[in-house]
Coordinates of C-alpha atoms in Angstrom, one line a residue:
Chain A
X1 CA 0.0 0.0 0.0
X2 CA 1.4 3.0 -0.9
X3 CA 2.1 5.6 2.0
X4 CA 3.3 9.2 1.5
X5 CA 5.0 11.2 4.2
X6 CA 5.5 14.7 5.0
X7 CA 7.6 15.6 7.5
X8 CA 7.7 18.2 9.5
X9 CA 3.9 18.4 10.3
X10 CA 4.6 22.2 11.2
X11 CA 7.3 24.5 9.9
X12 CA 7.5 28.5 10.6
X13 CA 10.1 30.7 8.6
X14 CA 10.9 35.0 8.4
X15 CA 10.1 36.0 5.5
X16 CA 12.5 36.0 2.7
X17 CA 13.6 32.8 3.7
X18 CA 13.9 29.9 0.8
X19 CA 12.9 26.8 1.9
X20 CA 12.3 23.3 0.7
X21 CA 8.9 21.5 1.6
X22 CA 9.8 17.0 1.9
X23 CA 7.6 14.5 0.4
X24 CA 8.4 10.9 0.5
X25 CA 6.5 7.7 -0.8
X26 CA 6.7 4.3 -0.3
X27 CA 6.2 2.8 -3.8
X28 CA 8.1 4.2 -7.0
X29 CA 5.2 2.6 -9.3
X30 CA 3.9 6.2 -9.5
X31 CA 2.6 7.9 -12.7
X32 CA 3.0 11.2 -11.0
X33 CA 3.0 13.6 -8.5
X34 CA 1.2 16.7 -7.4
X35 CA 1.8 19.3 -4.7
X36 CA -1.2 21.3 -3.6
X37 CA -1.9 24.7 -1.7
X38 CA -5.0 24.4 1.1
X39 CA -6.1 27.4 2.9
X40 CA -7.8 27.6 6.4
X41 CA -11.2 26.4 5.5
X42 CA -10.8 26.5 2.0
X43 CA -10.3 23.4 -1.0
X44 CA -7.0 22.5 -2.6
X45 CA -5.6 24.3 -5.4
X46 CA -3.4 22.3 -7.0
X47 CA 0.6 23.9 -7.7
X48 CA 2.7 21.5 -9.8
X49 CA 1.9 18.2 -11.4
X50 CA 5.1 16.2 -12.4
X51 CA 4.5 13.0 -14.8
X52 CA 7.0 10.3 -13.5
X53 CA 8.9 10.8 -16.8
X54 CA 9.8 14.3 -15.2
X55 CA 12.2 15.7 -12.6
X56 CA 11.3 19.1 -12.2
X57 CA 8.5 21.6 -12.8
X58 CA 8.5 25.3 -12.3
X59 CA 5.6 28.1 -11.3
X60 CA 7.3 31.8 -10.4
X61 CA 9.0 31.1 -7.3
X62 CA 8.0 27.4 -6.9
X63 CA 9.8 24.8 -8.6
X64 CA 9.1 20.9 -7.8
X65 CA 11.8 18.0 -8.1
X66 CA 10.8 14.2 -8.5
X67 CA 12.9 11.4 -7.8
X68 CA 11.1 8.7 -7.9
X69 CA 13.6 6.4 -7.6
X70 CA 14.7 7.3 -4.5
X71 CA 10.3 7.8 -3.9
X72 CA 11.5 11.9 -2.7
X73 CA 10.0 15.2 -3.9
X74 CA 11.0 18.7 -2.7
X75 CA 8.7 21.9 -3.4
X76 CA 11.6 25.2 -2.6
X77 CA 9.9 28.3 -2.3
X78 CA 11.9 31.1 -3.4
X79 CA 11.6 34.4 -1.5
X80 CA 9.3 33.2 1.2
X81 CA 6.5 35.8 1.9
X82 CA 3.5 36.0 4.3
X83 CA 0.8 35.2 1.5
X84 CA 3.1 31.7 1.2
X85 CA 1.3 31.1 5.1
X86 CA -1.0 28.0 3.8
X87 CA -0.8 24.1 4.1
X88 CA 1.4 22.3 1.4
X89 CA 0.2 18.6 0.5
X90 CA 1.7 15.9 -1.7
X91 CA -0.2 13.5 -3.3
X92 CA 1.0 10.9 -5.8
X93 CA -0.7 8.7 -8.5
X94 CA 0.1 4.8 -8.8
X95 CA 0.1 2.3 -10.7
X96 CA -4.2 1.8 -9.7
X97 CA -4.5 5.3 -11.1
X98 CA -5.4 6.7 -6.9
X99 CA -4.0 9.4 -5.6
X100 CA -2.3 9.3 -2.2
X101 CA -2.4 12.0 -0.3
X102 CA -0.1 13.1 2.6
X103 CA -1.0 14.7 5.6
X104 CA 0.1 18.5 4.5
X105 CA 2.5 20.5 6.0
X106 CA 1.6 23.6 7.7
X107 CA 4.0 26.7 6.6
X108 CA 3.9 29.8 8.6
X109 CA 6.2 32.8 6.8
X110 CA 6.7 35.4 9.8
X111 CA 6.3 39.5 8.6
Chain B
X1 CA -16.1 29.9 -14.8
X2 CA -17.0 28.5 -11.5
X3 CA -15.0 25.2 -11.1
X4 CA -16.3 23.0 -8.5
X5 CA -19.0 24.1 -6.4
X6 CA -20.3 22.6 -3.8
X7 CA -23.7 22.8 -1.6
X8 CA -24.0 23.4 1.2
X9 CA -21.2 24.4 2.6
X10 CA -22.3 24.0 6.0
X11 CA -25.0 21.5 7.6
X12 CA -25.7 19.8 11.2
X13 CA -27.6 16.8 11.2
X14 CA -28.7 14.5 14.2
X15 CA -27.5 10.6 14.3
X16 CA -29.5 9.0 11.9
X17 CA -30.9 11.6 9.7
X18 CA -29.9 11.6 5.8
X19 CA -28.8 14.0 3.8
X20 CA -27.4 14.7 0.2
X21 CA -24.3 16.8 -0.6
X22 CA -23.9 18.1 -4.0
X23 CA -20.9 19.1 -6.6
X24 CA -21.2 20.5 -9.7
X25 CA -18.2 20.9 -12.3
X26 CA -18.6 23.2 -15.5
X27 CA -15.4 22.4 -17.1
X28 CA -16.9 19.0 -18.7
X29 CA -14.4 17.0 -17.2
X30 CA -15.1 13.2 -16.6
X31 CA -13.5 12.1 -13.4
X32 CA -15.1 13.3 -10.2
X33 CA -14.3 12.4 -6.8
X34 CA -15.4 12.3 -3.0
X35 CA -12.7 13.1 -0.3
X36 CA -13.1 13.2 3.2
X37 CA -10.6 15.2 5.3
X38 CA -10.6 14.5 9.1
X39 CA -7.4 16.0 11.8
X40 CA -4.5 13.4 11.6
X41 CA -6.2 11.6 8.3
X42 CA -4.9 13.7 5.4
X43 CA -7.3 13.0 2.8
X44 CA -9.5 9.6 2.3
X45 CA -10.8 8.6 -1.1
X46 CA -14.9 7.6 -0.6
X47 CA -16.0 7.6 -4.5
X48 CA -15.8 8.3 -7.7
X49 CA -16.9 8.4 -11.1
X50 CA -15.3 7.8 -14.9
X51 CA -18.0 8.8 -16.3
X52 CA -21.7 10.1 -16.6
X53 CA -23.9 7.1 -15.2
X54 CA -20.5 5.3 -13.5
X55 CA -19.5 5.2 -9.7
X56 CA -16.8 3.0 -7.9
X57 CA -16.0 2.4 -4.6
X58 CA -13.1 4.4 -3.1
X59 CA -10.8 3.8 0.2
X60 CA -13.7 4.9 2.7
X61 CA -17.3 4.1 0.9
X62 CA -18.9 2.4 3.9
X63 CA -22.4 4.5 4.8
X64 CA -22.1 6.3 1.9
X65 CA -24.1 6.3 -1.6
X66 CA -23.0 8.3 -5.2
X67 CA -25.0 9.1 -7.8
X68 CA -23.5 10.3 -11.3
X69 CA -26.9 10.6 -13.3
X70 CA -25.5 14.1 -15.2
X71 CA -21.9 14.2 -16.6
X72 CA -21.8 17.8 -14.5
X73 CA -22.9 16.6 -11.3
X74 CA -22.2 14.0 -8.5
X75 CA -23.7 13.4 -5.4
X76 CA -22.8 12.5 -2.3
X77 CA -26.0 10.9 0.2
X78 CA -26.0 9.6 3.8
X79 CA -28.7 7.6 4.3
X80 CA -28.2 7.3 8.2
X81 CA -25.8 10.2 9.2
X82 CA -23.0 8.9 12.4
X83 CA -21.0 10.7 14.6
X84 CA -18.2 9.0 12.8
X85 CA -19.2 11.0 9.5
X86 CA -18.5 14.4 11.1
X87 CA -15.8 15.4 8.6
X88 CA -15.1 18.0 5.7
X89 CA -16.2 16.6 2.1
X90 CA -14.5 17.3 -0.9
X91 CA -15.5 16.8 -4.3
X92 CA -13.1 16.9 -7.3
X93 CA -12.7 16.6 -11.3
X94 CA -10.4 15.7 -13.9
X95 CA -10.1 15.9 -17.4
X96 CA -8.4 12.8 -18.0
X97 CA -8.1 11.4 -14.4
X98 CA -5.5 11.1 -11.6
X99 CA -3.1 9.4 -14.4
X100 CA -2.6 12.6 -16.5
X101 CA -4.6 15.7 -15.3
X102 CA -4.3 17.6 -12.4
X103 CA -7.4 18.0 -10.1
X104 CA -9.8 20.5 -9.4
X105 CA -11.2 20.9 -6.2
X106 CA -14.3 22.6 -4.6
X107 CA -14.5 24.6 -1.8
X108 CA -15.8 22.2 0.5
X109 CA -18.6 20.6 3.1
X110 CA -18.7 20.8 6.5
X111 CA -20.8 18.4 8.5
X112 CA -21.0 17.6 11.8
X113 CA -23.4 15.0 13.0
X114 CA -24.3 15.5 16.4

């Protein structure tokens, strides 16, 4: 069964800071990989989709890696600003065509 | 262009009553989905659809029932509403499914059932 893990749970950064967001997952059978934006009480918006055939994708100051050998993505944030504040999921697509979802990670970017 | 809407967005019911939450997607995409997000959970596939007039059991589909009798619009019912169903409900579309599209998500339902 395939697991994906983000870790921390919480992170909280001054802003301007770069940073790098962790996803793992357990099985590299994936046909890709997402990283979504959730706001307090709000849906997901989805960020980046990487196809497994892929090892990066870029958005302004986001830019996704894939290694899906190694069953690792990293979302860096460039510039961090307050507007970043939101919770950051993974969520990957295998080989049964479901998305996993991890459990988000929480970024606070301090004024 | 409105996405994924969802009604309501808000609802309280008591243990046992039913209820029907519904989404509605204008971007004529063929894959919808159910999420449930719960604290500590992440989010739980209940079900989905390929297709007008098909539905398929997700990760979570126990007391649950789906309905995709428009290719715009699929709904989510609870015949008996639980405690254990207190959650917020997403609903969600693709083009071309989880394989090659990104998804779309609605805004969300809150339900608590007391």
């Amino acid at each position: 069964k395939q697991e994906v893990t983000q870790i921390p749970a919480a992170l909280s950064v001054p802003e301007g800071e770069n940073l790098v967001l962790n996803c793992s997952f357990t099985d590299s059978a994936i046909y890709n990989l997402q990283w979504f934006r959730q706001d307090p009480g709000k849906g997901l918006t989805s960020l980046l989709l990487i196809q497994s055939s892929q090892r990066e994708q870029t958005s302004g100051r986001l830019n996704a890696s894939l290694d899906k050998s190694s069953g690792r993505s990293t979302l860096y944030i460039a510039a961090s600003q307050p507007g970043d504040s939101a919770t950051y999921l993974c969520a990957v697509t295998g080989a049964n065509s479901k998305l996993t979802f991890g459990k988000g990670i929480t970024l606070s970017v301090r004024p | 262009n409105a996405g994924v809407t969802q009604t309501p967005k808000f609802r309280v019911l008591k243990t046992g009553q039913s209820m029907t939450l519904l989404c509605a997607q204008d971007m004529n995409h063929e894959y919808m989905y159910w999420y449930r997000q719960d604290p500590g959970m992440g989010l739980r596939l209940i079900h989905y659809s390929v297709g007008e007039g098909t539905t398929a059991k997700g990760e979570v589909p126990d007391g649950y029932n789906v309905s995709r009798l428009k290719k715009q619009n699929f709904l989510l019912g609870l015949e008996s509403a639980a405690p254990s169903q207190t959650s917020v409900y997403f609903c969600a579309s693709s083009w071309a499914g989880a394989i090659s599209g990104e998804l779309f998500f609605g805004e969300g339902s809150r339900l608590t059932v007391l």
